[in-house]
Every structure is written in C-alpha cells, then in structure tokens.
Amino acid sequence: MEESKRGFWFADWSFPIFVGLLSAGIFAGTHMYYLYGIGAFNEVAFVSMLRSGMDTGVYGAVAAFGASFLFARIIEGTLVGILDIGGALQTGVGLGVPALLLGSGIIFPVANFAAALATGLAVGLTIGYLMVLARKFTINNSNSTYGADVMMGAGNTSGRFLGPLIVLSAMTASIPIGLGALAGSLLFYLWGKPITGGAILGAMALGAAFPIPL
C-alpha cells in the first residue's frame, strides 16, 4: 500500500494534472456555449446567469457567483481533502473565470477553442498546486490518511453532509481549529444556514488566531 501511494495515482504532483485536464474540458465547454449556445457543464439556472451577461454585457453577477464558489471550495478542499468538482470546477472555472475575463474585455480565451483549453488547463493546474501547498498547513498536520487526492461532485443536496466531515477533520488538525469549526457550525445551524460554511469560517478564524500545529 505504501508503495502504491508513491505511484502516479496517489502522488501529489499528479493531482494538479487531473484538475488541469478537467478544468480544460470544462472551460472548453463554456467556449462552446459562448459561440454556439450549447455545451456548458453547469446547471441550467447557473448557465442562465452567463446567458444574461452575454445578452447585456454585464457579467458582475455571474462573475461574483462563480468566483465565490471557486474560492470557498478550494478552502473546503484543503480542510477535508475533497475537491468538489461541481462547485470548484464546473461553477468556478466554467462560469466564474470566463465571466471575469469577459467582464474585463478579454474575449480571446473564451472565443478561441485552443486558447480555452490552454486557459482552463492553466487555471486547473494553479488550483491543484494551491490545494497541495495549502494542505501542508491544514489536514497534513493531523497525519490523516485523507488528502487532496480525493475528488468528487458533491452537489448542492448531498454537499450538506460535508459539514460534519469538516468539523471532524478540523478537530484532528488542532484544538482551536476544531473548536472554531464546531462553534461556527453551531451558529450557522441556529441561523438556519448550511453548517458547512460556518464550520469553514470558524476553523479559519480560530486557526488564524491560534496557529498550533500538531
């Protein structure tokens, strides 16, 4: 088992490659939608936001929506070892990044197929390397068997079950991070919001205030 973990499928250096290839395909799908109105790897409701931006020339809403998903899922991934393909890549890379480019007047990476593949690949590689590097300060401190070698599409419905997993993983990282995740999830539960966000914010807050690696 230890020997296999050093191989391609379990290596840290191969994880960004997988993320990059997925991101290249997703970004190319958005390119197809931009030119031909079909091919985006997202839910209809989310794609309609991009369609609205294409019709009006105002991409602020879809850019903020997609970019915030991407940012949150990267943070979540470094804490629990799971990169949510739906939120981070399909929404973040497939909607947020193209909307940021189009809103800035940079059309070529979205309008050209080869450039779309290259842009998606570059963004995916960056995300993958960020997760591998950030993991050294989060979940790797706990000597856990989990890591950024697990990828899944949790979806909006099943994604709510990641909340308890985040709390448990945070508790194994350090006492302040665990208490922060627990307090944050409790506050969000009382507020009637998904506890995943509260657990992440709480873990980040106390983890930054009391950095105590194991």
XYZ file of C-alpha atoms in Angstrom:
214
model
C 0.000 0.000 0.000
C 2.833 2.367 0.899
C 4.461 1.574 -2.428
C 1.269 2.402 -4.380
C 0.914 5.772 -2.668
C 4.163 6.835 -4.270
C 2.821 5.984 -7.714
C 1.143 8.235 -10.259
C -2.428 7.867 -8.993
C -1.622 8.857 -5.412
C 1.215 11.321 -5.937
C 0.866 14.982 -5.002
C 2.398 16.047 -8.313
C -0.251 14.197 -10.346
C -3.230 15.822 -8.591
C -2.831 19.216 -10.343
C -2.662 17.366 -13.671
C -6.069 15.792 -13.101
C -7.529 19.128 -12.016
C -5.956 20.836 -15.021
C -7.371 18.346 -17.523
C -10.849 18.570 -16.011
C -10.691 22.363 -15.978
C -9.550 22.435 -19.614
C -12.575 20.403 -20.682
C -14.970 22.476 -18.588
C -13.587 25.773 -19.872
C -13.820 24.457 -23.441
C -17.461 23.603 -22.755
C -18.083 27.225 -21.788
C -16.352 28.259 -25.025
C -18.819 26.100 -26.950
C -21.716 27.695 -25.121
C -20.364 31.183 -25.754
C -20.185 30.559 -29.506
C -22.984 28.070 -30.167
C -25.292 28.229 -27.147
C -24.690 24.622 -26.056
C -22.019 22.675 -24.184
C -21.657 24.331 -20.760
C -21.040 21.926 -17.862
C -23.412 23.556 -15.383
C -26.971 23.545 -14.133
C -29.491 25.384 -16.294
C -30.124 28.037 -13.636
C -26.413 28.835 -13.379
C -25.869 28.913 -17.130
C -28.779 31.351 -17.455
C -26.735 33.834 -15.423
C -23.956 33.613 -18.010
C -26.536 33.929 -20.788
C -27.851 37.086 -19.156
C -24.337 38.501 -19.038
C -23.767 37.663 -22.690
C -27.024 39.394 -23.643
C -26.497 42.525 -21.554
C -22.707 42.743 -21.427
C -22.837 42.880 -17.614
C -21.036 39.915 -16.055
C -20.799 41.136 -12.458
C -23.406 38.762 -11.005
C -22.159 35.551 -12.620
C -18.513 36.505 -12.015
C -19.099 37.053 -8.294
C -21.200 33.902 -8.036
C -18.700 31.645 -9.779
C -15.583 33.138 -8.206
C -17.013 32.867 -4.685
C -17.857 29.201 -5.302
C -14.321 28.567 -6.503
C -12.729 30.317 -3.513
C -14.936 28.535 -0.972
C -14.413 25.094 -2.486
C -10.624 25.485 -2.563
C -10.659 26.344 1.150
C -13.015 23.446 1.833
C -10.820 21.079 -0.142
C -7.692 21.856 1.855
C -9.593 21.234 5.098
C -11.360 17.966 4.267
C -9.309 16.625 1.370
C -12.218 16.717 -1.080
C -12.346 18.947 -4.131
C -15.974 19.425 -5.128
C -15.892 19.216 -8.914
C -19.342 20.781 -9.233
C -18.700 23.891 -7.157
C -14.988 24.445 -7.693
C -14.541 23.458 -11.312
C -17.895 23.418 -13.100
C -19.150 26.598 -11.437
C -15.893 28.344 -10.559
C -13.829 27.552 -13.642
C -16.763 27.082 -16.010
C -18.628 30.263 -15.077
C -16.633 32.470 -12.705
C -13.342 32.646 -14.587
C -14.902 33.145 -18.067
C -17.207 35.830 -16.646
C -14.249 37.634 -15.072
C -12.408 37.572 -18.389
C -15.412 38.681 -20.431
C -16.286 41.377 -17.923
C -12.729 42.698 -18.232
C -12.991 42.785 -22.017
C -10.666 39.786 -22.510
C -12.637 37.736 -25.032
C -9.988 35.676 -26.867
C -9.516 32.920 -24.218
C -13.264 32.279 -24.264
C -13.885 32.728 -28.003
C -10.960 30.596 -29.261
C -11.054 26.820 -28.702
C -7.297 26.253 -28.322
C -6.990 29.264 -26.038
C -9.930 27.991 -23.974
C -8.220 24.630 -23.466
C -4.943 26.311 -22.534
C -6.648 28.752 -20.155
C -8.641 26.022 -18.449
C -5.528 23.881 -18.106
C -3.542 26.755 -16.579
C -6.319 27.625 -14.130
C -6.742 23.971 -13.136
C -3.019 23.463 -12.593
C -2.960 26.569 -10.398
C -5.908 25.321 -8.332
C -4.324 21.895 -7.932
C -0.957 23.242 -6.806
C -2.632 25.704 -4.414
C -4.522 22.853 -2.766
C -1.431 20.672 -2.449
C 0.571 23.542 -0.925
C -2.208 24.727 1.396
C -2.806 21.172 2.585
C 0.599 21.228 4.285
C -0.804 23.763 6.770
C -4.202 22.136 7.303
C -5.065 18.469 7.039
C -1.466 17.223 6.711
C -0.751 18.479 10.250
C -3.031 15.770 11.609
C -1.234 12.819 9.962
C -4.612 11.914 8.478
C -4.962 9.417 5.659
C -7.151 11.941 3.842
C -5.693 14.430 1.408
C -6.205 16.311 -1.813
C -6.115 13.035 -3.733
C -9.909 12.611 -3.484
C -12.204 14.366 -5.928
C -15.966 14.242 -6.055
C -19.022 16.139 -7.208
C -20.976 16.559 -4.010
C -23.856 18.528 -5.480
C -25.967 21.069 -3.654
C -28.107 18.405 -1.947
C -25.522 15.875 -0.819
C -22.971 18.620 -0.173
C -24.687 19.487 3.089
C -23.379 16.235 4.567
C -19.824 17.543 4.234
C -20.438 19.795 7.258
C -19.890 17.091 9.914
C -16.878 15.795 7.963
C -15.329 19.260 8.027
C -15.884 19.523 11.791
C -14.315 16.101 12.417
C -11.324 16.851 10.183
C -10.843 20.238 11.832
C -10.783 18.591 15.266
C -7.926 16.342 14.176
C -5.923 19.331 12.939
C -5.725 21.225 16.247
C -7.893 22.111 19.249
C -8.522 25.771 18.244
C -9.393 24.816 14.666
C -11.742 22.112 15.908
C -13.445 24.417 18.396
C -13.765 27.108 15.742
C -15.371 24.690 13.286
C -17.738 23.410 15.969
C -18.756 26.898 17.108
C -19.171 28.135 13.544
C -21.326 25.193 12.514
C -23.486 25.618 15.627
C -24.030 29.313 14.898
C -24.962 28.608 11.296
C -27.291 25.827 12.412
C -29.096 28.194 14.786
C -29.171 30.783 11.990
C -30.839 28.259 9.692
C -27.942 28.165 7.207
C -25.869 25.196 5.951
C -23.343 24.318 8.631
C -20.568 23.739 6.078
C -19.942 27.462 5.666
C -19.977 28.061 9.406
C -17.533 25.229 10.046
C -15.096 26.557 7.427
C -15.289 30.166 8.632
C -14.986 29.165 12.282
C -11.999 26.909 11.592
C -10.283 29.667 9.612
C -10.911 32.284 12.307
C -9.581 30.351 15.302
C -6.920 28.615 13.233
C -5.500 32.004 12.250
C -5.774 33.346 15.798
C -4.219 30.272 17.447
C -1.904 28.545 14.941
C -0.984 25.401 16.867
C 0.252 22.648 14.529
C 0.444 19.123 15.908
